[in-house]
GROMACS .gro file of C-alpha atoms in nm:
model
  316
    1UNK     CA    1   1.018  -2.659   2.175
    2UNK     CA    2   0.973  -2.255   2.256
    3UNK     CA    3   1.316  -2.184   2.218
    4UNK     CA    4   1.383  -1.935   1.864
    5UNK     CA    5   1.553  -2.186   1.645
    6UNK     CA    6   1.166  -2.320   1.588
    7UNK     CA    7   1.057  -1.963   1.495
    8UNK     CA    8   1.200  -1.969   1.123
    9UNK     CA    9   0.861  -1.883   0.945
   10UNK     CA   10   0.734  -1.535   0.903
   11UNK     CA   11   0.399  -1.502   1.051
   12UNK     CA   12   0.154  -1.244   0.982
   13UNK     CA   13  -0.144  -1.136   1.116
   14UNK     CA   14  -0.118  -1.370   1.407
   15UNK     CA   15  -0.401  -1.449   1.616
   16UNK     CA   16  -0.488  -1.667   1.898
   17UNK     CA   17  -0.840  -1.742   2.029
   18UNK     CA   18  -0.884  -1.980   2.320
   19UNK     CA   19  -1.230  -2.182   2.314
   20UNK     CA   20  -1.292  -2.271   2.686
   21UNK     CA   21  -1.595  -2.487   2.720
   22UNK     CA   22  -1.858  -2.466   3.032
   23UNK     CA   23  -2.198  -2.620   3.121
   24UNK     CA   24  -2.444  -2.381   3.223
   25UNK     CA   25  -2.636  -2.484   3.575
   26UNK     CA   26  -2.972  -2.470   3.495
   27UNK     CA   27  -3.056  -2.608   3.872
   28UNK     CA   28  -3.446  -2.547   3.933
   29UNK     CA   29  -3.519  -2.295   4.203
   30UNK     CA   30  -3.760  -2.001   4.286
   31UNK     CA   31  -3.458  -1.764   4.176
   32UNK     CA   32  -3.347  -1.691   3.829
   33UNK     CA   33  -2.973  -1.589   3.970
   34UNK     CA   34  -2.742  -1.802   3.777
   35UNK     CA   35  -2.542  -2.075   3.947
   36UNK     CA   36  -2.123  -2.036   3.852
   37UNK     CA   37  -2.049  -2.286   3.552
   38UNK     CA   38  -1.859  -2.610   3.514
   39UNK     CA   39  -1.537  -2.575   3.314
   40UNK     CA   40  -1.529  -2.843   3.038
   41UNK     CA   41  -1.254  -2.855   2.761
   42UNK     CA   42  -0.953  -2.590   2.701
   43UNK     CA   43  -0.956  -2.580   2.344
   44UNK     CA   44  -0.820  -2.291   2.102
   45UNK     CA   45  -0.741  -2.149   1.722
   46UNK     CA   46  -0.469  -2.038   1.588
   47UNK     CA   47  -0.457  -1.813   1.249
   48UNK     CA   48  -0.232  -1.654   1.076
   49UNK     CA   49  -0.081  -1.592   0.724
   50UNK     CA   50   0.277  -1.705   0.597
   51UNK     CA   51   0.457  -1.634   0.240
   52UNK     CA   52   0.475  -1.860  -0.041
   53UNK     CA   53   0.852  -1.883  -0.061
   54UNK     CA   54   1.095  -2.170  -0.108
   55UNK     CA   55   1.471  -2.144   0.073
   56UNK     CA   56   1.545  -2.542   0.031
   57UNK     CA   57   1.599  -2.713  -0.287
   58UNK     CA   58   1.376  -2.939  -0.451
   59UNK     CA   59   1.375  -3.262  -0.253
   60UNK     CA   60   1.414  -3.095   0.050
   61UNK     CA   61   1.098  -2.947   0.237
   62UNK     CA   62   1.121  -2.569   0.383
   63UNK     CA   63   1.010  -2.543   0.776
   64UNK     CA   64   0.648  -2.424   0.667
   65UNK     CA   65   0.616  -2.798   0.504
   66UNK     CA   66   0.512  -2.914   0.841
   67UNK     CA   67   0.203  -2.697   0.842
   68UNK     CA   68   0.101  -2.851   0.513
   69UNK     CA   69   0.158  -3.217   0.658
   70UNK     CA   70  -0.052  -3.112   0.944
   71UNK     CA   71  -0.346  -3.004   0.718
   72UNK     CA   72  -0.302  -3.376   0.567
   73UNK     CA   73  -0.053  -3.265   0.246
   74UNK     CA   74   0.232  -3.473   0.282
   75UNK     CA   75   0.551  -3.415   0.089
   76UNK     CA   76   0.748  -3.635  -0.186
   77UNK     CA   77   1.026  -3.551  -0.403
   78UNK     CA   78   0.938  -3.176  -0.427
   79UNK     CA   79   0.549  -3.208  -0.460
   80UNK     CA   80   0.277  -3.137  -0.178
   81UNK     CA   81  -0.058  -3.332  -0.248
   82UNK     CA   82  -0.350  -3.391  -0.063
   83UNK     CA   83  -0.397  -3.778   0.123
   84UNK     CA   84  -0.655  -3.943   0.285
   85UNK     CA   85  -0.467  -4.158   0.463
   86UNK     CA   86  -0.376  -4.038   0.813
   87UNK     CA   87  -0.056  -4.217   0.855
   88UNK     CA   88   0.042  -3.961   0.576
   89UNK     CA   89  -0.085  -3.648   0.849
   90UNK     CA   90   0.060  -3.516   1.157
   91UNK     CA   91  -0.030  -3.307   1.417
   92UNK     CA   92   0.180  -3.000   1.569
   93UNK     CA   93   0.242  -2.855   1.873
   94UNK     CA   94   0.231  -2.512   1.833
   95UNK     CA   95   0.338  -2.226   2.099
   96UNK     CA   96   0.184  -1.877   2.038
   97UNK     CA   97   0.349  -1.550   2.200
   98UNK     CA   98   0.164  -1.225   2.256
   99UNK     CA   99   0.468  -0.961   2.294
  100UNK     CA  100   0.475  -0.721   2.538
  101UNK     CA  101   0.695  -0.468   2.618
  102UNK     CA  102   1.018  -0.613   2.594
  103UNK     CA  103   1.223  -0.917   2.540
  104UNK     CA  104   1.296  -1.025   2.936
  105UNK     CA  105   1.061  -1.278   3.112
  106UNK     CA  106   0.801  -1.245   3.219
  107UNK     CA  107   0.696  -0.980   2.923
  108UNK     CA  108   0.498  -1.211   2.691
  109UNK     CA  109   0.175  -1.456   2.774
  110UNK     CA  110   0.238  -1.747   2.609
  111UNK     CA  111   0.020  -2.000   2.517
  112UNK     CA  112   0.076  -2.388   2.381
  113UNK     CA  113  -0.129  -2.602   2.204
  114UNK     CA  114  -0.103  -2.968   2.127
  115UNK     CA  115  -0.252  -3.218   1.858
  116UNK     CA  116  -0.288  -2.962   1.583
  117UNK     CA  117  -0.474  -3.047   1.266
  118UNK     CA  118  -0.599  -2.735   1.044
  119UNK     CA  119  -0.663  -2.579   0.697
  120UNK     CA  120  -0.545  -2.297   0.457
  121UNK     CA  121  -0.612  -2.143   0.185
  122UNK     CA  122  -0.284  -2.032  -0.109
  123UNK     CA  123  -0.396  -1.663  -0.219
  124UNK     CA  124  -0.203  -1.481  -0.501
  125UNK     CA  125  -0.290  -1.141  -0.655
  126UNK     CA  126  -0.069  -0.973  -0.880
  127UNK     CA  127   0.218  -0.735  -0.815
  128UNK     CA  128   0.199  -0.877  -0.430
  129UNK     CA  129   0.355  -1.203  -0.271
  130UNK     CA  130   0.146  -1.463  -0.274
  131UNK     CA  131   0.028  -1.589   0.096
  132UNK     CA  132  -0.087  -1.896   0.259
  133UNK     CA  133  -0.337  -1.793   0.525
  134UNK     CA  134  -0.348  -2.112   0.800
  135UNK     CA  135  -0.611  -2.187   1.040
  136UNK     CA  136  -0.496  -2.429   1.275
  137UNK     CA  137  -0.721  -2.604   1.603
  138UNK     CA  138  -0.570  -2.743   1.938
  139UNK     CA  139  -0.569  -2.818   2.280
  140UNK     CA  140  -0.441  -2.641   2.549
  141UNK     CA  141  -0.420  -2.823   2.844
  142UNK     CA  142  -0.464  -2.546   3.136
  143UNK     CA  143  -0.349  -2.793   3.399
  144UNK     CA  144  -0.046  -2.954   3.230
  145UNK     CA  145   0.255  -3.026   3.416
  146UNK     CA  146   0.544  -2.817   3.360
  147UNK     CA  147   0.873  -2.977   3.200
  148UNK     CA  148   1.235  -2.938   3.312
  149UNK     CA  149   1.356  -2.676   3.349
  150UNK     CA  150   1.022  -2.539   3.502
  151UNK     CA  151   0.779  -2.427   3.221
  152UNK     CA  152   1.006  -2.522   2.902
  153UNK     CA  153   0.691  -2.751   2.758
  154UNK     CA  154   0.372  -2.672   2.924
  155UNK     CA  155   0.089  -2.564   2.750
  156UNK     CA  156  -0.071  -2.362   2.976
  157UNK     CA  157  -0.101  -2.010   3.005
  158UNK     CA  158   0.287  -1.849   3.116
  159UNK     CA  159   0.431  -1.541   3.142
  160UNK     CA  160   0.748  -1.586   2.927
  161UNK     CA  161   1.067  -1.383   2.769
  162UNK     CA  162   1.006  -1.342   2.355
  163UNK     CA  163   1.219  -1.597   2.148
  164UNK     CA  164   1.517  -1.510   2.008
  165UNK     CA  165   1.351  -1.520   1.643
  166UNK     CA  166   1.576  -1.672   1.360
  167UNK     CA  167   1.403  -1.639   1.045
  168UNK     CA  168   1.470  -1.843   0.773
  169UNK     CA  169   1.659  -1.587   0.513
  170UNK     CA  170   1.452  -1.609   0.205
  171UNK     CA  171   1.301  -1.338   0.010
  172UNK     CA  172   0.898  -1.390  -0.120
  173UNK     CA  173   0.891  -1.288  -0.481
  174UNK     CA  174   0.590  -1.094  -0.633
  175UNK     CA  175   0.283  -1.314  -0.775
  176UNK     CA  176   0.319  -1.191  -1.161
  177UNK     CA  177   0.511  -1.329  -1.466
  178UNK     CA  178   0.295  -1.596  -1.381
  179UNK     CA  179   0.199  -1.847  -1.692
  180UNK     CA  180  -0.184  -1.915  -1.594
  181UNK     CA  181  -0.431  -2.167  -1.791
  182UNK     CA  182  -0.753  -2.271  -1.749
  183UNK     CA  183  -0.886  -2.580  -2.015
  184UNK     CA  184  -0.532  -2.454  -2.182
  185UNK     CA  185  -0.679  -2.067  -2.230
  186UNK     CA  186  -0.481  -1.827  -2.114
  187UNK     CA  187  -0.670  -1.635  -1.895
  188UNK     CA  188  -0.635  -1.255  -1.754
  189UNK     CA  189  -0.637  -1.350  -1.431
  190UNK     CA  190  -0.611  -1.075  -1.128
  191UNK     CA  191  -0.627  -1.325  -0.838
  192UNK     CA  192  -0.591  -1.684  -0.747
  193UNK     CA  193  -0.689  -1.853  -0.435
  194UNK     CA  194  -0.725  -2.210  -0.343
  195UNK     CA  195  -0.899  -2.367  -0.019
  196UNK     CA  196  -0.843  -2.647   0.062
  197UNK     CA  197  -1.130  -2.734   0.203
  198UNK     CA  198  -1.014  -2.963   0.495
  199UNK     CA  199  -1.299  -3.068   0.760
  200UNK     CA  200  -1.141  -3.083   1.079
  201UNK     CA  201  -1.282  -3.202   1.378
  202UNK     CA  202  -1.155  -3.365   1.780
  203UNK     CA  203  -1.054  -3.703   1.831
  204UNK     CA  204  -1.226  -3.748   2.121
  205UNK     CA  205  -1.102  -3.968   2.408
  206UNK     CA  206  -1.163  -4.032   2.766
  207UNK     CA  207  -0.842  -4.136   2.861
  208UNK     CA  208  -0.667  -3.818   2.700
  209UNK     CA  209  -0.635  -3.477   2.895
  210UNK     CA  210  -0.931  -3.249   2.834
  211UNK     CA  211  -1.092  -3.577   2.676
  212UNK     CA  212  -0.913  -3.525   2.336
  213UNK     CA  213  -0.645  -3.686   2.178
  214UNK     CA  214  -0.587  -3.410   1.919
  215UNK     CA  215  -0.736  -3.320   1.616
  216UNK     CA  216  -0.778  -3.506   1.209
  217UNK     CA  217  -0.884  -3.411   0.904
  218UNK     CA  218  -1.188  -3.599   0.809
  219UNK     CA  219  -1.296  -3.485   0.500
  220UNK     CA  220  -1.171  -3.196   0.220
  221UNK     CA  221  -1.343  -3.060  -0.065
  222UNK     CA  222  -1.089  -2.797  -0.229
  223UNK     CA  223  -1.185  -2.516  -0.469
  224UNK     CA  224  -1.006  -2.265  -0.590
  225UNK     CA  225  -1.137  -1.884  -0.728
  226UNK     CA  226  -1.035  -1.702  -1.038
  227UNK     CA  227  -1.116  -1.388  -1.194
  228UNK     CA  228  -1.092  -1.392  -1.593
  229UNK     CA  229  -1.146  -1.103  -1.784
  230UNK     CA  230  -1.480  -1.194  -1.949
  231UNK     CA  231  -1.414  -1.274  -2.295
  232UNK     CA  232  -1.707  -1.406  -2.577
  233UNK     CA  233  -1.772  -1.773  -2.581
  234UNK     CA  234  -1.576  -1.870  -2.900
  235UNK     CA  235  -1.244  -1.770  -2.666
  236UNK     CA  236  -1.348  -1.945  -2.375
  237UNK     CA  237  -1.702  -2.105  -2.250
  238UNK     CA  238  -1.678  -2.047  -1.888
  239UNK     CA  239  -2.108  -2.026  -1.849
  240UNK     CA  240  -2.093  -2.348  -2.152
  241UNK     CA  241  -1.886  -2.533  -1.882
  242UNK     CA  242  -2.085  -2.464  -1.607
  243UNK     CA  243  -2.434  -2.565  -1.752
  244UNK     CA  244  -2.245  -2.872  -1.864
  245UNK     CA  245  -2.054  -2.971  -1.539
  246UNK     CA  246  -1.730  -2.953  -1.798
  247UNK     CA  247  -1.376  -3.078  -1.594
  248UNK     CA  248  -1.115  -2.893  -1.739
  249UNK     CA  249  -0.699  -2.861  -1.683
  250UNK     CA  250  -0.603  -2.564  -1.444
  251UNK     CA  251  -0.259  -2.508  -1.386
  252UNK     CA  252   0.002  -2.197  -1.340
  253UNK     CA  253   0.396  -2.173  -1.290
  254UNK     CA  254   0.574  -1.937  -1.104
  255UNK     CA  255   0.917  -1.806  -1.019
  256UNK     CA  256   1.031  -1.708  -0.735
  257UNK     CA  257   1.358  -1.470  -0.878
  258UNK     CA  258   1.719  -1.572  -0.754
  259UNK     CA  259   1.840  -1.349  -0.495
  260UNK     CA  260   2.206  -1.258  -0.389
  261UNK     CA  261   2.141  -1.135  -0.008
  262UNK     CA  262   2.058  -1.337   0.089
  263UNK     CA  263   2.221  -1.604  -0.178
  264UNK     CA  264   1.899  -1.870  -0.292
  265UNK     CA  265   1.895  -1.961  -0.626
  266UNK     CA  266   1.590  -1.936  -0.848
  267UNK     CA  267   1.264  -2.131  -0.790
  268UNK     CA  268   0.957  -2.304  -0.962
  269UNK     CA  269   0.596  -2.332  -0.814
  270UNK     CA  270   0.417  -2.525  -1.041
  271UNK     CA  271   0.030  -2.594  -0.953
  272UNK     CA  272  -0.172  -2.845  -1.146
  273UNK     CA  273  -0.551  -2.915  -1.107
  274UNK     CA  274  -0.614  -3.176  -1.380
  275UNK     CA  275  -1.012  -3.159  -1.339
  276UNK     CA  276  -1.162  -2.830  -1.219
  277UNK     CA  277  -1.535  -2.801  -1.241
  278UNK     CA  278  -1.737  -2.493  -1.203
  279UNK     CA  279  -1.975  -2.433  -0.931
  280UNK     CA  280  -2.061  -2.058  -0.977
  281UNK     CA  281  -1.968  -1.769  -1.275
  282UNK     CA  282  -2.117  -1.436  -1.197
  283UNK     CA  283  -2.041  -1.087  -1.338
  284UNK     CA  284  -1.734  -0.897  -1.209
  285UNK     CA  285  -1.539  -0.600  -1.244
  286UNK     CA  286  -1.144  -0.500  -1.204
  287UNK     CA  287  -1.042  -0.152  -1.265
  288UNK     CA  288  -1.382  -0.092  -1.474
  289UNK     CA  289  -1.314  -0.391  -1.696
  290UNK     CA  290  -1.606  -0.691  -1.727
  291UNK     CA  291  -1.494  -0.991  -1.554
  292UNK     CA  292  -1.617  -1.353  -1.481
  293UNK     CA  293  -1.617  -1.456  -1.064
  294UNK     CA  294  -1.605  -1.813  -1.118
  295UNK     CA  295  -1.544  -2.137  -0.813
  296UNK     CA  296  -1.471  -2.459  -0.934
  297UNK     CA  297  -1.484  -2.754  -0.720
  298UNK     CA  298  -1.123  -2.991  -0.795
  299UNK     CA  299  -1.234  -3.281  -0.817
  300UNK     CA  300  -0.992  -3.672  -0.873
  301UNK     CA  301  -0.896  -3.695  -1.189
  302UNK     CA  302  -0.764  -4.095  -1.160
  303UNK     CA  303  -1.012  -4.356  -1.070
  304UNK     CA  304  -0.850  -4.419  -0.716
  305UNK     CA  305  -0.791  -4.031  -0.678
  306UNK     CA  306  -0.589  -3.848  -0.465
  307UNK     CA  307  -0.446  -3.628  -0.696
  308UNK     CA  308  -0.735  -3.325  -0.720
  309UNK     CA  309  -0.439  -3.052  -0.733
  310UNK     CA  310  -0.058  -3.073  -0.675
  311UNK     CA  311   0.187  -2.776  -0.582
  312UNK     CA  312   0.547  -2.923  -0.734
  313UNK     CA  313   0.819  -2.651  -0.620
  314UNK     CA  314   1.176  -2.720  -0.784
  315UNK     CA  315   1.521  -2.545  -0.754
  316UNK     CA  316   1.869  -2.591  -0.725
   0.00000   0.00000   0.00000
């Protein structure tokens, strides 16, 4: 599980925060020294940002897919959606290494943490690779037994050697040449983000380690962010839609350009929101042009739902 072959995603901007839990001893007494604390659960948080690039073909997932499944966005036939149903989520285990001055043992501390569940957010601005940025929440069990050989699985803290990184050899292209729409307008768009929106929360139980089995996704409520250039209301009615709680179609494509060294053929990322529906539109400005900041809540656009946005990614 820690050894390099798993390290195929670029990560960037990696953090790791640990969330150690303690009850305070508020014992009565004629002294207001404080009493030492009780540990209580060895939680942490794991962030860090990723590129939106495709290596595999179409029906096959990349090795980033997993994060998606783990924020509850299963995969099928080239297409990540969101799911309610758990059965479609999984949960990670996810090792975090803080180098240190070399590659030998013992010149990283590494951390693990089990039962992952978490959320992201897909942010594109033009000119630039687009990014997922991944928030991620685990827990590390301080006291768990080492595997064999000695150390290979345990998630507490370890002084270890850096992996032997093998990077999956794909090249991100640049967020532009992008064919954006909102209610079929075609927008001047600068940036694009979507949350997700997950709700993620402990499964608590007594008979797990640290009293939690890992951690779900309870609840979502996605939204994404655009910046139009403001235009008058016979082009497009972006304050007319938000007085009048209007759903409209949002939805871009783009390519990620074919690449020789190393060889991957072209690829598609097409992203479909069939009923977006504004929350906020205030005044904005790019580069000393007028623009509209508007958020729109995605909401289900078939009576039985599930289907709020879709990221379909094709290629031979």
């Amino acid at each position: 599980l820690v050894d390099g072959t798993f390290s195929k995603t670029r990560a960037y901007d990696l953090t790791y925060t640990p969330d150690v839990r303690h009850h305070q001893r508020n014992i009565a007494g004629n002294s207001l020294s404080r009493y030492a604390h009780i540990l209580g659960q060895t939680l942490g948080r794991v962030t860090f940002k990723t590129e939106l690039a495709k290596l595999n073909i179409t029906a096959t997932q990349d090795n980033w897919g997993s994060l998606l499944e783990a924020c509850g966005c299963p995969f099928s036939a080239g297409t990540y959606a969101p799911k309610t149903d758990r059965t479609n989520h999984k949960t990670l285990t996810m090792y975090v290494m803080t180098a240190g001055d070399g590659t030998a043992d013992p010149n990283t501390i590494r951390v693990g943490l089990r039962g992952c569940a978490g959320t992201f957010k897909i942010v594109g601005k033009a000119g630039m690779p687009a990014m997922i940025e991944w928030e991620f929440f685990g827990v590390s069990d301080s006291d768990d037994a080492d595997g064999t050989p000695a150390n290979t699985f345990a998630l507490k803290f370890l002084g270890d050697a850096l992996n032997a990184v093998t990077h999956d050899a794909v090249v991100a292209g640049s967020f532009h040449g992008i064919g954006f729409t909102w209610n079929s307008f075609s927008a001047k768009v600068g940036t694009f983000e979507l949350d997700a929106g997950n709700v993620v929360v402990p499964r608590e139980d007594l008979s797990s380690d640290q009293g939690i089995l890992c951690y779900a996704v309870i609840d979502r409520a996605p939204r994404i962010k655009i910046d139009p250039e403001a235009v008058v209301l016979a082009d497009q009615a972006f304050f007319t839609q938000l007085v009048d709680g209007t759903e409209v179609a949002v939805a871009w494509d783009f390519v990620q350009p074919a690449t020789a060294s190393p060889s991957v053929a072209l690829r598609t990322f097409s992203f479909d929101a069939p009923k977006a529906q504004l929350v906020s539109v205030t005044h904005g400005d790019r580069n000393g042009i007028a623009t509209f900041a508007c958020e729109a809540a995605l909401n289900r656009s078939a009576a039985a739902g599930e289907d709020e946005w879709t990221l379909a990614i094709t290629g031979l």
